[in-house]
XYZ file of N, CA and C in Angstrom:
849
model
N 45.261 17.321 -0.631
C 45.513 16.782 0.729
C 45.729 15.091 1.348
N 44.764 14.695 0.293
C 45.508 14.026 0.442
C 46.033 12.449 -1.055
N 47.460 12.305 -0.393
C 47.568 11.618 -1.326
C 48.273 10.570 -1.856
N 47.488 9.748 -0.422
C 46.975 8.065 -1.042
C 45.498 8.378 -1.633
N 45.481 6.619 -2.277
C 43.905 6.690 -2.404
C 44.542 5.420 -2.067
N 42.457 4.888 -2.471
C 42.128 3.512 -1.852
C 43.685 2.189 -3.342
N 43.428 3.173 -4.702
C 43.900 1.572 -5.246
C 45.384 2.256 -5.177
N 46.050 3.029 -4.806
C 47.303 3.034 -4.369
C 47.952 2.838 -2.996
N 47.157 2.892 -2.140
C 47.628 2.366 -0.790
C 46.628 1.365 0.093
N 47.052 -0.257 0.167
C 45.488 -0.667 0.254
C 45.366 -0.806 1.912
N 46.424 -0.251 2.582
C 45.870 -0.055 4.364
C 44.717 1.143 4.479
N 44.282 2.527 3.171
C 43.276 2.715 3.139
C 42.024 2.100 2.925
N 41.805 1.495 2.430
C 40.883 0.618 1.817
C 40.261 -0.494 3.634
N 41.853 -0.704 4.205
C 41.221 -2.053 5.388
C 41.190 -0.774 6.627
N 41.350 0.241 6.510
C 40.716 0.826 8.414
C 39.964 1.586 7.591
N 39.465 2.472 6.139
C 38.135 2.359 5.946
C 37.135 1.553 6.245
N 37.294 0.332 5.896
C 36.831 -1.030 6.376
C 36.581 -1.166 7.739
N 37.146 -0.993 8.429
C 37.336 -1.012 9.817
C 35.996 0.261 10.103
N 36.152 1.433 10.028
C 35.770 2.205 10.514
C 34.094 2.233 10.232
N 34.011 2.119 8.798
C 32.821 1.478 8.500
C 32.081 -0.006 9.185
N 32.352 -0.997 9.223
C 31.579 -1.844 9.970
C 31.695 -1.813 12.006
N 32.535 -0.704 12.426
C 32.644 -0.869 13.267
C 31.705 0.866 14.138
N 31.633 1.698 13.053
C 30.805 2.713 13.273
C 29.177 1.876 13.302
N 29.384 1.608 11.769
C 27.446 0.551 11.449
C 27.378 0.159 12.752
N 28.260 -0.540 13.475
C 27.508 -1.101 14.836
C 27.205 -0.321 16.662
N 28.411 0.813 16.191
C 27.925 1.894 17.300
C 26.246 2.667 16.686
N 25.840 2.711 15.398
C 25.231 3.550 15.349
C 23.254 2.445 15.617
N 24.046 0.698 15.047
C 22.969 -0.268 15.714
C 22.733 0.614 17.118
N 23.617 -0.003 18.201
C 23.977 0.684 19.395
C 22.384 0.404 20.098
N 21.521 0.996 19.590
C 20.868 2.447 20.689
C 19.006 1.411 20.175
N 19.065 0.255 19.136
C 18.303 -0.721 18.588
C 17.638 -1.532 19.997
N 17.613 -1.420 20.837
C 16.932 -2.236 21.796
C 16.471 -1.196 22.816
N 16.970 0.057 22.968
C 15.934 0.713 23.682
C 15.228 0.998 22.634
N 15.117 1.330 21.899
C 14.035 1.980 20.975
C 12.718 1.100 21.002
N 13.186 -0.334 20.737
C 12.303 -1.658 20.838
C 11.706 -1.718 22.353
N 12.377 -0.881 23.247
C 11.412 -0.963 24.472
C 10.757 -0.030 24.456
N 11.173 1.226 23.676
C 9.940 2.181 23.697
C 8.435 1.979 22.889
N 9.025 1.513 21.624
C 7.676 0.728 21.171
C 6.791 0.055 22.245
N 7.644 -0.814 22.252
C 6.774 -1.911 23.280
C 5.933 -1.139 24.361
N 6.749 -0.500 25.091
C 6.261 0.518 26.151
C 5.122 1.188 25.682
N 5.324 1.668 24.548
C 4.260 2.761 24.463
C 5.305 4.609 25.100
N 6.135 4.060 25.374
C 6.445 5.728 26.253
C 7.992 5.361 25.573
N 8.661 6.804 26.144
C 9.936 7.046 25.258
C 10.921 7.515 26.998
N 10.214 6.529 27.970
C 10.541 6.804 29.207
C 11.703 8.011 29.761
N 11.615 8.969 29.384
C 12.045 10.238 30.369
C 13.262 10.833 30.105
N 14.109 9.335 28.686
C 15.254 10.035 27.558
C 14.743 11.242 27.183
N 15.992 11.111 26.694
C 16.355 12.917 25.738
C 15.934 12.086 24.654
N 16.401 13.668 23.273
C 16.052 12.965 21.411
C 17.775 13.917 21.447
N 17.803 14.529 22.283
C 19.669 15.688 22.011
C 20.321 14.682 21.429
N 20.848 13.183 21.695
C 21.750 12.597 21.383
C 21.816 11.921 19.773
N 20.362 11.762 19.604
C 19.942 11.527 18.185
C 19.565 12.903 17.373
N 19.653 13.758 17.525
C 19.382 14.861 17.172
C 21.058 15.770 16.693
N 21.558 15.384 17.763
C 23.890 15.700 17.498
C 23.513 14.646 16.332
N 23.500 12.912 17.055
C 24.078 12.327 15.984
C 23.723 12.309 14.322
N 22.440 12.110 14.057
C 22.120 12.841 12.322
C 23.450 14.466 12.497
N 22.885 15.367 13.162
C 23.472 16.366 12.319
C 25.028 15.910 12.173
N 25.621 15.146 12.821
C 26.947 14.822 12.689
C 27.245 14.335 11.732
N 26.960 13.059 11.141
C 26.302 12.193 10.300
C 26.493 13.156 9.348
N 25.397 14.229 9.230
C 24.924 15.563 8.087
C 26.006 15.814 7.088
N 27.064 16.611 8.702
C 28.247 17.531 8.649
C 28.910 15.949 7.704
N 29.732 15.362 8.799
C 30.844 14.167 7.819
C 30.230 14.191 5.937
N 28.936 14.209 6.301
C 28.356 12.759 4.384
C 28.783 14.734 3.043
N 28.864 15.687 4.113
C 28.813 16.504 3.424
C 30.709 16.578 3.252
N 31.646 16.483 3.791
C 32.333 17.130 4.133
C 33.136 15.320 2.466
N 32.368 14.209 3.265
C 32.330 12.820 1.964
C 32.399 14.056 0.232
N 30.733 14.401 0.156
C 30.825 14.772 -1.505
C 31.901 16.057 -1.395
N 32.124 17.024 -0.374
C 33.367 17.574 -0.950
C 34.975 17.353 -1.153
N 34.981 15.958 0.262
C 37.273 15.392 -0.328
C 36.418 14.576 -0.681
N 36.808 14.421 -2.384
C 36.334 13.192 -3.221
C 37.248 11.924 -3.088
N 38.239 12.636 -1.801
C 39.181 11.514 -1.514
C 38.545 10.648 -0.366
N 37.912 11.408 -0.168
C 36.970 10.907 1.369
C 35.744 10.576 1.246
N 36.278 8.856 0.327
C 34.393 8.426 -0.342
C 34.092 7.868 0.826
N 35.082 6.967 1.356
C 34.546 5.644 2.914
C 33.593 7.351 3.684
N 33.480 7.475 3.587
C 32.590 8.706 4.741
C 30.941 8.232 4.264
N 31.177 8.525 3.053
C 29.726 8.645 2.293
C 28.787 7.587 3.178
N 29.872 6.183 2.717
C 28.615 5.273 3.295
C 28.187 5.570 4.784
N 29.140 4.795 5.719
C 28.962 5.541 6.469
C 27.649 6.832 6.660
N 28.237 7.862 7.069
C 27.570 8.666 7.305
C 26.350 8.902 6.429
N 25.751 7.770 5.250
C 25.267 8.140 4.491
C 23.706 6.952 4.870
N 24.403 6.117 6.440
C 22.957 4.938 6.824
C 22.937 5.634 7.943
N 24.595 6.681 8.385
C 23.563 7.079 9.739
C 22.751 7.836 9.844
N 22.198 8.691 8.569
C 21.666 9.900 8.521
C 20.207 8.472 8.609
N 20.505 7.938 7.579
C 18.757 7.063 8.035
C 18.037 6.622 9.298
N 19.459 6.009 9.521
C 19.061 5.300 11.517
C 18.957 5.999 12.280
N 19.769 7.263 11.900
C 19.150 8.776 13.194
C 17.497 8.905 12.888
N 16.919 9.343 11.451
C 15.687 9.335 11.117
C 14.425 8.799 11.601
N 15.089 7.153 11.453
C 14.138 6.541 12.006
C 14.056 5.827 13.580
N 15.526 6.437 14.542
C 15.361 6.981 15.449
C 14.792 7.750 16.219
N 14.625 9.865 15.049
C 13.945 10.614 15.171
C 12.620 10.740 15.818
N 12.289 9.702 15.037
C 10.904 9.282 14.312
C 9.940 8.914 15.493
N 10.576 7.342 15.834
C 9.459 6.606 16.512
C 10.291 7.825 17.942
N 10.903 7.931 18.026
C 11.121 9.510 19.577
C 9.737 10.404 19.582
N 9.496 10.961 18.343
C 8.539 12.249 18.065
C 7.273 10.953 18.618
N 6.836 9.900 17.662
C 5.497 9.172 18.206
C 5.551 9.047 19.644
N 6.444 8.531 20.443
C 5.892 7.830 21.547
C 6.506 9.170 22.059
N 6.547 9.998 22.124
C 7.794 11.239 23.410
C 5.963 11.686 24.131
N 6.365 12.572 25.128
C 5.442 13.612 25.626
C 5.080 14.870 24.436
N 3.984 15.472 24.824
C 3.343 17.016 23.198
C 4.964 17.822 23.876
N 5.819 17.709 25.012
C 6.240 18.282 25.417
C 7.831 18.594 25.356
N 8.318 17.232 24.971
C 9.415 16.547 24.266
C 9.407 16.888 23.113
N 8.253 16.336 22.119
C 8.478 16.623 21.016
C 8.066 17.726 20.847
N 8.056 18.502 21.372
C 8.149 19.620 21.135
C 9.020 20.416 20.461
N 10.830 19.496 21.663
C 11.831 20.273 22.185
C 12.607 19.935 20.804
N 12.554 18.582 20.533
C 13.007 17.845 19.372
C 12.456 18.798 17.763
N 11.540 18.903 17.768
C 11.437 19.302 16.501
C 11.973 21.184 16.261
N 11.747 21.338 17.593
C 12.867 23.301 17.854
C 14.175 22.531 17.494
N 15.008 22.074 17.852
C 16.244 21.471 17.890
C 16.768 21.458 16.437
N 15.519 19.910 15.984
C 15.427 20.127 14.043
C 15.904 21.061 13.778
N 14.766 21.645 13.847
C 15.020 23.565 13.097
C 16.044 24.024 13.497
N 15.774 23.741 14.395
C 16.790 25.125 14.267
C 18.425 24.749 14.658
N 18.925 22.966 14.348
C 20.118 22.217 14.023
C 19.973 21.823 13.154
N 19.441 21.176 12.948
C 19.296 20.071 11.452
C 19.594 20.362 10.119
N 19.006 21.601 10.279
C 17.965 22.463 8.930
C 18.687 23.799 9.324
N 18.945 24.679 10.316
C 18.861 26.308 10.152
C 20.704 26.379 10.545
N 21.305 25.567 11.236
C 22.786 25.669 11.136
C 23.252 24.620 10.380
N 22.223 23.438 9.151
C 23.692 23.153 7.960
C 23.198 23.513 6.896
N 22.033 24.132 6.953
C 21.727 25.409 5.322
C 22.192 26.565 5.409
N 22.884 26.938 6.657
C 23.852 27.599 7.004
C 25.136 27.681 6.510
N 25.679 26.332 6.955
C 26.794 25.995 6.740
C 27.507 25.287 5.380
N 26.409 25.450 4.621
C 26.406 25.145 3.249
C 26.000 26.192 2.447
N 25.412 27.225 3.182
C 24.818 28.631 2.005
C 26.492 28.943 2.013
N 27.123 29.495 3.342
C 28.221 30.014 3.252
C 29.867 29.152 3.122
N 29.653 28.020 2.953
C 30.867 27.006 2.445
C 30.979 27.394 0.798
N 29.353 27.520 0.771
C 29.093 27.073 -0.928
C 28.951 29.306 -1.788
N 28.956 29.564 -1.282
C 28.820 30.874 -1.673
C 29.517 32.183 -1.574
N 31.043 31.968 -0.230
C 31.408 32.806 0.204
C 32.499 31.925 0.751
N 32.843 30.821 0.520
C 34.509 29.880 0.101
C 35.036 29.919 -0.848
N 36.216 30.360 -1.516
C 36.081 30.021 -2.569
C 36.219 27.974 -2.884
N 36.548 27.356 -4.263
C 36.327 26.061 -4.569
C 37.751 25.865 -3.797
N 39.207 26.403 -3.872
C 40.245 25.737 -4.052
C 40.216 25.298 -2.021
N 39.682 26.430 -1.030
C 38.856 26.735 0.214
C 38.500 25.741 0.808
N 37.136 25.396 0.075
C 36.115 24.366 0.407
C 35.919 23.840 1.395
N 37.058 22.641 1.041
C 37.428 21.039 1.622
C 37.591 21.584 2.618
N 39.320 22.776 3.197
C 39.825 23.265 4.760
C 38.685 23.978 5.149
N 37.522 24.290 4.926
C 36.412 25.279 5.864
C 35.546 24.154 6.194
N 34.501 23.103 5.030
C 33.830 22.247 5.916
C 34.865 21.858 6.663
N 36.544 21.215 6.701
C 37.402 20.150 7.572
C 37.263 21.103 8.666
N 37.730 21.918 8.866
C 37.268 22.328 10.085
C 35.652 22.603 10.843
N 35.180 23.301 9.989
C 33.417 22.177 10.671
C 33.582 21.296 11.657
N 34.295 20.215 11.046
C 33.566 18.948 11.395
C 34.594 19.024 12.166
N 36.095 19.398 12.335
C 36.734 19.252 13.232
C 35.824 20.111 14.754
N 36.133 20.841 14.705
C 35.518 21.256 15.797
C 34.232 20.688 16.508
N 33.557 20.955 15.649
C 32.326 19.400 16.127
C 32.343 18.119 16.194
N 33.516 18.392 16.250
C 33.680 16.799 16.066
C 34.230 16.197 17.164
N 35.213 17.302 18.234
C 35.571 17.767 19.533
C 34.244 18.116 20.305
N 33.692 18.726 19.546
C 32.812 19.750 21.324
C 32.109 18.440 21.517
N 31.715 17.202 20.740
C 30.769 16.718 21.183
C 31.328 15.552 22.555
N 32.618 15.192 22.483
C 33.133 14.606 23.400
C 32.658 14.646 24.804
N 32.346 15.797 25.206
C 31.127 16.141 26.311
C 29.901 14.384 27.259
N 29.539 14.453 25.811
C 29.252 12.588 25.922
C 30.236 12.079 26.469
N 31.366 11.567 26.426
C 32.060 10.123 26.972
C 32.468 10.773 28.308
N 32.662 11.797 28.157
C 33.620 12.305 29.750
C 32.425 12.258 30.760
N 31.039 12.463 30.152
C 29.902 11.993 31.688
C 29.694 11.399 31.567
N 29.600 9.756 30.859
C 29.687 8.219 31.038
C 30.853 8.236 32.070
N 32.079 9.072 31.632
C 33.726 8.325 32.564
C 33.325 8.874 34.103
N 32.510 9.850 34.182
C 32.403 10.932 35.397
C 31.673 9.705 36.127
N 30.514 9.409 35.643
C 29.738 8.893 36.244
C 30.211 7.257 36.742
N 30.357 6.826 35.740
C 31.344 5.521 36.337
C 32.185 5.737 37.456
N 33.093 7.008 37.664
C 34.061 7.293 38.659
C 32.818 7.316 39.471
N 32.060 8.267 39.867
C 31.479 8.508 40.962
C 30.819 7.196 41.344
N 29.989 6.489 40.796
C 28.888 5.163 41.338
C 29.815 4.699 41.653
N 30.830 4.179 41.190
C 31.863 3.237 40.856
C 31.334 1.744 40.411
N 30.599 1.942 39.381
C 29.377 1.010 39.015
C 29.815 1.176 37.003
N 30.050 0.205 36.600
C 29.798 0.279 35.333
C 29.076 -0.012 34.890
N 28.054 -0.628 34.779
C 26.318 -0.615 34.580
C 25.873 -0.146 32.802
N 25.527 1.271 32.936
C 25.704 2.443 31.656
C 26.901 2.291 31.309
N 27.747 1.470 31.267
C 29.011 1.970 30.494
C 29.265 -0.039 29.873
N 28.594 -0.229 28.839
C 28.438 -1.464 28.299
C 30.331 -1.153 27.503
N 30.850 -2.739 27.471
C 31.991 -2.764 27.341
C 32.098 -3.097 25.934
N 31.073 -3.789 25.626
C 31.502 -3.922 23.789
C 31.102 -2.870 23.312
N 30.573 -1.838 23.398
C 30.066 -0.806 22.672
C 31.256 0.124 23.472
N 31.716 0.181 24.466
C 33.346 1.097 24.654
C 34.434 0.067 23.470
N 34.129 -1.156 23.236
C 35.354 -1.649 21.968
C 35.020 -0.920 20.863
N 33.422 -0.960 20.453
C 33.148 -0.755 19.525
C 33.309 0.971 18.953
N 33.037 1.690 19.699
C 33.834 3.114 19.428
C 35.207 2.865 19.537
N 36.017 2.149 19.999
C 37.401 2.722 19.892
C 38.043 1.942 18.737
N 37.886 0.553 18.366
C 38.419 -0.045 17.268
C 37.561 0.880 15.550
N 36.482 2.016 16.173
C 36.141 2.771 15.040
C 36.957 4.285 15.350
N 37.393 4.570 16.648
C 38.576 5.252 16.590
C 39.596 5.166 15.469
N 39.577 4.033 15.498
C 41.578 3.304 15.329
C 41.187 3.547 14.054
N 40.145 2.980 13.463
C 40.680 2.892 11.929
C 39.555 4.252 10.821
N 39.100 4.939 11.236
C 39.088 6.480 11.139
C 40.876 7.197 11.028
N 41.156 6.913 12.342
C 42.550 7.739 12.888
C 43.733 7.394 11.798
N 43.622 5.689 11.192
C 44.582 6.158 10.334
C 43.791 5.884 9.023
N 43.252 5.900 8.961
C 42.323 6.479 7.888
C 42.675 6.815 6.891
N 42.733 9.018 8.840
C 42.676 10.373 7.559
C 44.220 9.696 8.084
N 45.192 9.261 8.844
C 46.212 9.512 8.159
C 47.160 9.213 7.335
N 46.747 8.137 7.025
C 47.342 7.967 5.271
C 46.751 8.433 4.070
N 45.746 9.679 4.621
C 44.791 10.215 3.355
C 46.009 11.508 3.842
N 46.044 12.480 4.772
C 46.671 12.719 5.107
C 46.065 13.944 4.907
N 44.786 13.381 5.683
C 43.739 13.595 6.318
C 43.658 14.612 7.911
N 43.826 15.790 8.328
C 43.944 15.869 9.821
C 42.792 16.078 9.866
N 41.187 16.467 9.656
C 40.034 16.910 9.882
C 39.930 15.887 10.092
N 39.817 14.177 9.707
C 39.694 13.022 10.189
C 40.374 12.691 11.447
N 41.568 12.644 10.908
C 42.666 12.203 12.056
C 42.227 12.602 13.353
N 42.511 13.283 13.372
C 42.164 14.803 14.255
C 41.533 14.766 15.807
N 40.482 14.869 15.724
C 39.000 13.932 16.308
C 38.669 12.284 16.887
N 39.609 11.762 15.687
C 39.794 10.501 16.316
C 40.918 10.020 17.068
N 41.795 11.068 17.550
C 42.903 11.008 18.329
C 42.156 10.687 20.043
N 41.510 11.921 20.055
C 40.226 11.701 20.943
C 40.044 10.474 21.408
N 39.481 9.880 19.951
C 38.144 8.735 20.697
C 38.719 7.624 20.771
N 39.878 7.985 20.161
C 40.545 6.374 20.862
C 40.784 6.966 21.936
N 41.626 7.924 22.815
C 42.622 8.064 23.764
C 41.017 7.655 24.736
N 39.884 8.181 25.245
C 38.254 8.013 25.276
C 37.920 6.573 25.745
N 38.287 6.250 24.393
C 37.701 4.615 24.636
C 39.252 3.469 25.569
N 40.064 4.612 24.954
C 41.016 3.398 26.297
C 40.480 3.387 27.506
N 40.302 4.882 27.832
C 40.057 5.068 29.740
C 38.956 4.866 29.926
N 37.601 4.117 28.961
C 36.414 4.059 29.206
C 36.944 2.212 29.632
N 37.292 1.833 29.369
C 37.906 0.167 29.102
C 38.954 0.054 30.230
N 40.150 1.156 30.030
C 40.549 0.814 32.546
C 39.237 1.103 32.963
N 38.729 2.016 32.964
C 37.475 2.342 33.979
C 36.497 1.280 34.344
N 36.538 0.488 33.406
C 35.554 -1.187 33.037
C 36.193 -1.674 33.890
N 37.595 -2.209 33.510
C 38.602 -3.305 34.790
C 39.178 -2.494 35.613
N 39.013 -1.593 36.142
C 39.033 -1.394 37.730
C 37.379 -1.785 38.650
N 36.672 -0.705 38.053
C 34.896 -1.347 38.770
C 33.888 -2.819 38.465
N 34.929 -3.432 37.194
C 33.762 -4.284 36.599
C 33.454 -5.550 38.237
N 33.711 -5.137 39.601
C 33.410 -6.049 40.202
C 33.973 -5.142 40.712
N 33.721 -4.236 41.804
C 33.519 -2.935 42.164
C 32.536 -3.122 43.263
N 31.367 -2.811 44.000
C 30.699 -2.076 44.246
C 29.799 -0.941 44.407
N 29.259 -0.867 43.440
C 28.530 0.265 43.214
C 27.791 1.686 44.373
N 28.358 2.645 44.667
C 28.224 3.233 45.350
C 27.016 4.545 45.163
N 25.696 4.110 45.414
C 24.105 4.758 45.641
C 24.157 5.578 46.373
N 24.392 6.093 47.417
C 24.109 6.409 48.336
C 24.190 7.896 48.079
N 22.824 8.728 48.854
C 21.927 10.112 48.310
C 23.098 10.527 49.566
N 22.467 11.784 49.349
C 23.318 13.270 51.323
C 21.957 12.555 51.373
N 22.342 12.615 53.189
C 21.714 12.343 54.250
C 20.168 13.768 54.173
N 19.572 13.372 54.129
C 18.369 14.066 54.543
C 17.891 14.769 56.117
N 17.803 16.246 56.730
C 17.408 16.148 58.169
C 16.455 15.003 58.990
N 16.411 14.474 59.923
C 16.328 13.390 60.626
C 15.783 12.360 59.974
N 16.342 11.569 59.495
C 15.986 10.481 58.518
C 17.421 10.255 57.772
N 17.547 8.420 58.221
C 18.992 8.054 57.360
C 18.373 6.882 56.516
N 19.364 6.949 55.452
C 18.799 6.145 53.966
C 19.641 4.971 53.436
N 19.068 4.305 53.905
C 19.494 2.618 54.089
C 20.542 2.340 52.862
N 19.142 2.189 51.886
C 20.036 1.361 50.274
C 18.661 2.354 49.890
N 19.593 3.118 48.557
C 19.499 3.470 47.691
C 19.150 2.635 45.813
N 18.400 1.307 46.277
C 18.604 1.219 44.541
C 17.892 1.835 43.105
N 19.169 1.937 41.924
C 18.944 2.821 41.134
C 19.046 1.994 39.300
N 17.784 2.102 39.378
C 18.178 1.103 37.324
C 17.015 1.711 36.602
N 17.135 0.806 35.369
C 16.931 2.424 34.303
C 15.978 1.766 34.211
N 14.745 0.493 34.534
C 13.995 -0.159 34.892
C 12.595 0.511 35.668
N 13.201 0.062 36.815
C 11.847 0.513 37.500
C 12.643 2.051 38.251
N 11.357 2.557 39.333
C 11.406 3.695 40.159
C 12.671 3.094 41.431
N 13.620 3.756 42.090
C 14.206 3.597 43.059
C 12.998 2.896 44.334
N 14.038 2.271 44.684
C 14.107 1.628 46.096
C 14.661 2.413 47.020
N 13.526 2.718 48.324
C 14.255 3.087 49.558
C 14.069 2.794 50.872
N 14.800 2.065 51.240
C 14.715 1.689 52.399
C 14.413 2.199 53.374
N 14.051 3.110 54.628
C 14.107 3.954 55.501
C 14.493 3.159 56.819
N 15.279 3.749 57.111
C 15.745 2.985 58.794
C 14.606 3.939 60.248
N 14.997 5.173 59.975
C 13.797 5.609 60.844
C 12.512 6.346 59.890
N 11.933 7.089 60.578
C 10.351 7.715 60.315
C 10.893 8.166 59.588
N 10.870 8.592 58.295
C 10.293 10.010 57.062
C 9.071 10.752 57.013
N 9.390 11.461 56.619
C 8.410 12.601 57.421
C 7.748 12.933 55.980
N 6.837 12.956 55.516
C 5.690 12.984 53.904
C 6.431 13.869 52.709
N 6.739 14.541 53.553
C 7.138 15.843 52.067
C 8.905 15.058 52.095
N 9.785 14.644 53.062
C 11.037 13.738 52.553
C 11.077 13.363 51.803
N 9.757 12.141 51.885
C 9.649 11.142 51.245
C 9.380 11.279 49.801
N 8.482 12.508 49.419
C 8.502 12.610 47.947
C 9.857 13.733 47.887
N 10.874 14.466 48.642
C 11.525 14.748 48.091
C 13.061 13.885 47.770
N 13.091 12.280 48.626
C 13.942 11.572 48.071
C 13.229 10.788 46.938
N 12.115 10.577 46.906
C 11.614 10.136 45.703
C 12.176 11.204 44.662
N 12.039 12.136 44.109
C 12.603 13.134 42.760
C 13.807 12.737 43.035
N 14.696 12.428 44.011
C 16.041 12.538 43.635
C 16.564 11.370 42.941
N 15.983 10.664 43.382
C 16.251 9.504 42.771
C 15.700 9.042 41.699
N 14.665 9.636 41.146
C 14.352 9.705 40.059
C 14.833 10.597 38.612
N 15.902 11.775 39.792
C 16.838 12.171 38.665
C 17.533 11.731 38.204
N 18.503 11.109 39.469
C 19.322 10.199 39.438
C 19.416 9.497 37.962
N 18.357 8.183 38.334
C 17.893 7.556 36.988
C 18.002 7.608 36.195
N 17.453 9.273 35.660
C 17.408 9.639 34.435
C 18.899 10.464 34.037
N 19.659 10.358 35.160
C 20.382 11.342 34.159
C 21.721 9.815 34.514
N 21.640 9.235 34.664
C 22.230 7.333 34.174
C 21.638 7.500 32.606
N 20.296 7.401 32.646
C 19.569 6.933 31.058
C 19.875 8.314 30.231
N 19.738 8.971 30.787
C 20.774 10.098 29.495
C 22.949 9.958 29.703
N 23.173 9.977 30.341
C 24.809 8.960 30.106
C 24.754 7.647 29.009
N 23.701 7.304 29.484
C 23.757 5.453 28.892
C 23.609 6.047 26.910
N 22.599 7.279 26.725
C 21.455 6.975 25.286
C 22.858 8.119 24.723
N 24.053 8.941 25.506
C 24.836 10.121 24.515
C 25.832 8.960 24.751
N 25.978 7.845 24.743
C 27.648 7.201 24.759
C 27.367 6.438 23.232
N 26.156 6.376 22.708
C 26.109 6.022 21.163
C 26.181 7.205 19.994
N 25.934 8.752 20.982
C 25.949 9.675 19.831
C 27.104 10.149 19.620
N 28.197 9.686 20.197
C 29.326 10.145 20.263
C 30.828 9.766 19.102
N 31.978 10.354 19.152
C 33.396 9.141 18.953
C 32.717 9.962 17.635
N 31.897 9.369 16.486
C 31.456 8.898 15.158
C 32.300 9.671 14.197
N 32.380 9.680 13.527
C 33.012 10.129 12.318
C 31.837 10.043 11.314
């Protein structure tokens, strides 16, 4: 499968270094979020799913790097990915409420332990050695394509709100360059399992930067649907405070409560979409 080696083709080395460097930066992107969690001693309602999935992805690609000896560049970045994601999840478990903590532990047992062990058992004992690279490669490929729901959700959010607040340009650039590096690494190695998912990563990265250029100076659309007998003037949503609602007409108490709930749900949706960006587009 791999016709080029680092020693025979210097571009393999260059693309592998680029992929590693950009992936390191993507893995480090959530540090400000968890710094805030530690300071506030609260997870502020965001979910652990992106970090559990990112850990599972790093485990899969690290396993593929062990099976396919010509994909050695995958070992360093995904070894680091496993390490940093375990730190993130540990911080989450310390400060998350009991219900979220239990859900996270269940996901870890189901996905990172159960599903990964099942893949190990099947590919090692039911797949012959000559076909093992293909089997593990297809698992990684299918999983990598499936997690692209995260960038799709953040792009949908940008289009709907006409705001790029929750799609940081540096992160989009890092994701795009990471996809470029791994795409060329896979092409030069004749490894379609690495190249194919990063084609999508490159396309989505370009779309994110185009959306950023389109909406960076736009006025955000934050209007909520009108409720009976009330008019909402402005609803400001951000990740650090609760929604500010400025009523024009008198609101009934139950309407105020409902509006606050809608604002909180919208704020959580934007937080979850922002956190999910760092959990996808990785090899």
